[in-house]
Short mmCIF file of C-alpha atoms in Angstrom, two decimals:
data_model
loop_
_atom_site.label_atom_id
_atom_site.label_comp_id
_atom_site.label_asym_id
_atom_site.label_seq_id
_atom_site.Cartn_x
_atom_site.Cartn_y
_atom_site.Cartn_z
CA VAL A 1 18.13 -72.59 94.27
CA VAL A 2 19.25 -68.87 92.58
CA PRO A 3 17.20 -67.96 89.53
CA THR A 4 18.76 -67.73 86.30
CA MET A 5 17.25 -65.01 83.70
CA LEU A 6 16.03 -66.33 80.81
CA PRO A 7 18.48 -64.75 77.97
CA THR A 8 16.68 -62.22 75.56
CA ALA A 9 17.46 -62.04 72.63
CA ALA A 10 19.06 -58.56 71.32
CA PRO A 11 15.97 -56.73 68.86
CA SER A 12 17.65 -56.56 65.80
CA GLN A 13 16.27 -53.78 63.21
CA SER A 14 14.55 -54.63 60.28
CA PRO A 15 16.90 -53.72 57.61
CA THR A 16 15.83 -51.15 55.46
CA GLY A 17 16.34 -50.81 51.74
CA ALA A 18 18.05 -47.59 50.34
CA PRO A 19 15.18 -45.63 48.83
CA THR A 20 15.30 -46.00 44.78
CA ALA A 21 14.01 -42.96 42.95
CA ASN A 22 11.87 -43.92 40.12
CA PRO A 23 13.59 -43.25 36.81
CA THR A 24 12.79 -40.35 34.93
CA ALA A 25 12.96 -40.08 31.02
CA LEU A 26 14.74 -37.71 29.46
CA PRO A 27 12.47 -35.14 27.44
CA THR A 28 12.61 -35.70 24.26
CA PRO A 29 12.77 -32.47 21.93
CA LEU A 30 10.02 -31.93 19.42
CA PRO A 31 10.37 -32.20 16.02
CA THR A 32 11.39 -29.17 14.54
CA ALA A 33 9.14 -27.44 11.26
CA LEU A 34 11.23 -26.26 8.64
CA CYS A 35 9.35 -23.82 6.93
CA LEU A 36 9.47 -22.16 3.91
CA PRO A 37 9.33 -18.42 2.04
CA GLY A 38 5.55 -18.86 0.99
CA GLN A 39 4.36 -21.37 4.10
CA TYR A 40 3.45 -20.79 7.50
CA LEU A 41 3.42 -23.03 10.83
CA SER A 42 -0.30 -24.13 10.98
CA SER A 43 -1.77 -24.31 14.22
CA ALA A 44 -1.29 -28.90 13.51
CA GLY A 45 2.20 -27.61 13.64
CA VAL A 46 2.74 -28.16 9.93
CA CYS A 47 4.04 -25.88 7.41
CA SER A 48 1.39 -24.95 5.04
CA ASP A 49 1.57 -22.60 1.46
CA CYS A 50 0.40 -19.05 1.81
CA GLY A 51 -3.10 -18.48 -0.01
CA ILE A 52 -3.73 -15.99 -3.05
CA GLY A 53 -3.06 -12.11 -2.31
CA THR A 54 -1.12 -13.40 1.05
CA TYR A 55 2.61 -14.02 1.04
CA SER A 56 5.48 -14.66 3.35
CA ASN A 57 9.14 -14.01 2.97
CA VAL A 58 10.20 -15.76 6.51
CA SER A 59 13.70 -17.99 5.56
CA GLN A 60 14.08 -19.36 9.74
CA PRO A 61 12.57 -19.74 12.68
CA PRO A 62 10.67 -18.13 14.18
CA TRP A 63 7.93 -19.63 11.75
CA PRO A 64 4.83 -16.61 10.78
CA THR A 65 1.81 -18.50 11.86
CA GLU A 66 -0.21 -16.70 9.77
CA CYS A 67 0.60 -14.94 6.10
CA THR A 68 0.71 -11.34 5.16
CA SER A 69 -1.66 -9.70 3.33
CA CYS A 70 -0.26 -7.79 -0.23
CA ALA A 71 -0.36 -4.27 0.30
CA ALA A 72 -2.71 -2.00 -1.54
CA GLY A 73 -1.69 -1.86 -5.08
CA ASP A 74 -0.37 -4.97 -5.14
CA TYR A 75 -1.73 -8.75 -5.50
CA MET A 76 -0.96 -12.36 -6.06
CA ILE A 77 -3.07 -14.64 -7.90
CA SER A 78 -0.77 -17.96 -6.88
CA THR A 79 -0.63 -19.58 -3.38
CA GLY A 80 2.81 -20.33 -1.44
CA ALA A 81 4.18 -16.82 -2.48
CA SER A 82 7.21 -15.48 -1.11
CA ALA A 83 6.13 -11.87 -3.12
CA CYS A 84 3.27 -9.79 -4.17
CA GLU A 85 3.25 -8.39 -7.62
CA THR A 86 2.20 -4.85 -8.53
CA CYS A 87 -0.50 -3.61 -10.10
CA ALA A 88 -0.07 -1.86 -13.52
CA SER A 89 -0.38 1.95 -13.70
CA GLY A 90 -3.63 3.05 -13.26
CA LYS A 91 -5.09 0.25 -12.04
CA VAL A 92 -5.96 -0.56 -7.69
CA SER A 93 -5.58 -3.80 -6.55
CA SER A 94 -9.18 -5.74 -5.12
CA VAL A 95 -10.02 -6.18 -1.49
CA ASP A 96 -8.91 -9.48 -1.48
CA ARG A 97 -5.67 -8.72 -2.98
CA SER A 98 -6.39 -11.29 -5.96
CA SER A 99 -6.45 -9.17 -8.77
CA CYS A 100 -6.21 -6.15 -10.36
CA GLY A 101 -8.69 -3.50 -12.00
CA ASP A 102 -9.14 -0.69 -14.12
CA CYS A 103 -9.19 3.13 -12.73
CA ASP A 104 -11.53 5.49 -15.36
CA ALA A 105 -9.65 8.74 -16.94
CA GLY A 106 -10.50 11.62 -15.38
CA THR A 107 -9.07 9.60 -11.98
CA PHE A 108 -5.92 8.40 -10.41
CA VAL A 109 -5.28 5.37 -8.12
CA ASN A 110 -5.22 6.43 -4.58
CA TYR A 111 -3.41 3.59 -2.88
CA THR A 112 -3.58 4.78 0.72
CA ALA A 113 -7.64 4.42 0.45
CA GLN A 114 -7.43 1.90 -2.33
CA SER A 115 -9.52 2.86 -4.24
CA CYS A 116 -10.20 5.67 -7.49
CA ALA A 117 -10.41 8.80 -6.95
CA VAL A 118 -11.61 11.77 -8.97
CA CYS A 119 -9.00 14.45 -10.48
CA PRO A 120 -9.74 17.83 -8.27
CA TRP A 121 -9.65 21.39 -9.81
CA GLY A 122 -7.32 22.10 -12.25
CA ARG A 123 -5.55 18.96 -12.67
CA TYR A 124 -6.49 16.29 -15.67
CA ALA A 125 -6.02 12.49 -16.55
CA PRO A 126 -6.26 11.24 -20.22
CA SER A 127 -5.74 7.87 -18.34
CA ALA A 128 -5.81 6.75 -14.89
CA GLN A 129 -2.61 7.88 -12.80
CA ASP A 130 -0.83 6.66 -10.26
CA ASP A 131 -0.97 8.57 -6.80
CA ALA A 132 -2.13 12.20 -8.47
CA CYS A 133 -3.52 13.32 -11.89
CA LEU A 134 -1.38 15.87 -13.92
CA GLU A 135 -1.09 19.66 -13.53
CA CYS A 136 -2.85 21.93 -16.04
CA GLY A 137 -0.26 24.35 -16.92
CA GLU A 138 0.40 28.41 -17.43
CA GLY A 139 -1.49 28.99 -20.11
CA PHE A 140 -4.33 26.19 -20.41
CA HIS A 141 -7.57 25.00 -18.18
CA THR A 142 -9.51 21.82 -17.70
CA ALA A 143 -13.39 23.16 -18.33
CA ALA A 144 -14.09 20.90 -15.86
CA ARG A 145 -14.19 21.65 -11.77
CA ALA A 146 -13.20 17.43 -10.96
CA GLY A 147 -12.43 14.41 -13.07
CA ALA A 148 -11.05 16.16 -15.84
CA THR A 149 -9.77 14.12 -19.16
CA GLN A 150 -7.78 17.21 -20.84
CA CYS A 151 -6.07 20.46 -20.55
CA SER A 152 -6.60 22.62 -23.51
CA ALA A 153 -4.92 25.97 -24.49
CA CYS A 154 -6.64 29.49 -23.60
CA ASP A 155 -7.48 31.44 -26.84
CA ALA A 156 -5.95 34.62 -27.75
CA GLY A 157 -7.02 37.38 -25.64
CA GLN A 158 -7.60 34.65 -22.34
CA TYR A 159 -4.61 33.80 -19.82
CA SER A 160 -4.37 31.51 -17.05
CA ALA A 161 -1.98 31.23 -14.28
CA GLY A 162 -2.05 27.66 -14.12
CA LEU A 163 -4.76 24.62 -12.42
CA ALA A 164 -7.23 26.55 -14.01
CA VAL A 165 -10.92 25.58 -14.91
CA ASN A 166 -11.72 28.29 -17.28
CA CYS A 167 -9.72 30.86 -18.92
CA SER A 168 -9.45 34.54 -17.80
CA VAL A 169 -10.30 37.45 -20.43
CA SER A 170 -7.87 40.69 -21.08
CA VAL A 171 -9.31 43.72 -20.02
CA ALA A 172 -9.22 46.07 -22.22
CA GLY A 173 -5.95 48.16 -23.11
CA THR A 174 -4.16 44.41 -22.90
CA TYR A 175 -4.27 41.43 -25.24
CA SER A 176 -2.52 38.37 -24.94
CA GLY A 177 -1.92 35.70 -27.62
CA SER A 178 -3.25 31.83 -27.22
CA ARG A 179 -1.58 29.48 -24.36
CA ALA A 180 -0.64 33.16 -22.34
CA SER A 181 -0.22 32.63 -18.67
CA ALA A 182 -0.68 36.75 -18.27
CA CYS A 183 -2.21 39.37 -20.34
CA ARG A 184 0.14 42.50 -21.83
CA ASP A 185 -0.19 45.96 -21.49
CA CYS A 186 -0.40 47.53 -24.72
CA PRO A 187 2.45 49.60 -26.06
CA ALA A 188 3.40 53.14 -25.60
CA GLY A 189 1.06 54.75 -28.61
CA THR A 190 -1.30 51.82 -29.07
CA TYR A 191 -4.59 51.27 -27.97
CA ASN A 192 -7.57 48.96 -27.45
CA THR A 193 -11.24 48.93 -26.15
CA VAL A 194 -11.96 45.69 -26.15
CA PRO A 195 -11.85 43.07 -23.96
CA ALA A 196 -10.19 39.37 -24.42
CA SER A 197 -8.34 41.58 -27.71
CA ASP A 198 -4.98 39.87 -28.97
CA THR A 199 -3.67 42.73 -29.93
CA CYS A 200 -3.63 46.71 -29.36
#
């Protein structure tokens, strides 16, 4: 008997499922804050009012993360400000820009240094001035080296060229009236021998 080979089943491949990609969620945009002028965007993502002495005038993104301090010479007493107020003439703003204070006569407001500065030689301030003191002009004097509060006329027989602490005395052979910027020589045919003369 011829041996017969047992039939062998052809191996069948196991079905393989097509790989399925995991579903990915579409990114959801974060809610956008809408701040107003006078506000800033806090670290928590919330619009908050600017504090006293500060401001923000930004009206569209990107929102500031902090407010700006009022400039020297300005102040703000309210929260949520979009601008600061300017101190009145002769006043300076406090360090925290929450108020303004007075400078004294004989001084001026130095906005750069944010302080009251004393009037220098030849200048004066009957009340505190802005940025600089007043010039004491020709024929006048301050009588104070610094911090002068008035500018007084020179007497007859004296003079000043301006920005003077004291008036100068006319020498013999010259004369001057009051408020003079210089002395004059005695006219021809006249003379004087006394300093500080008002006539010849």
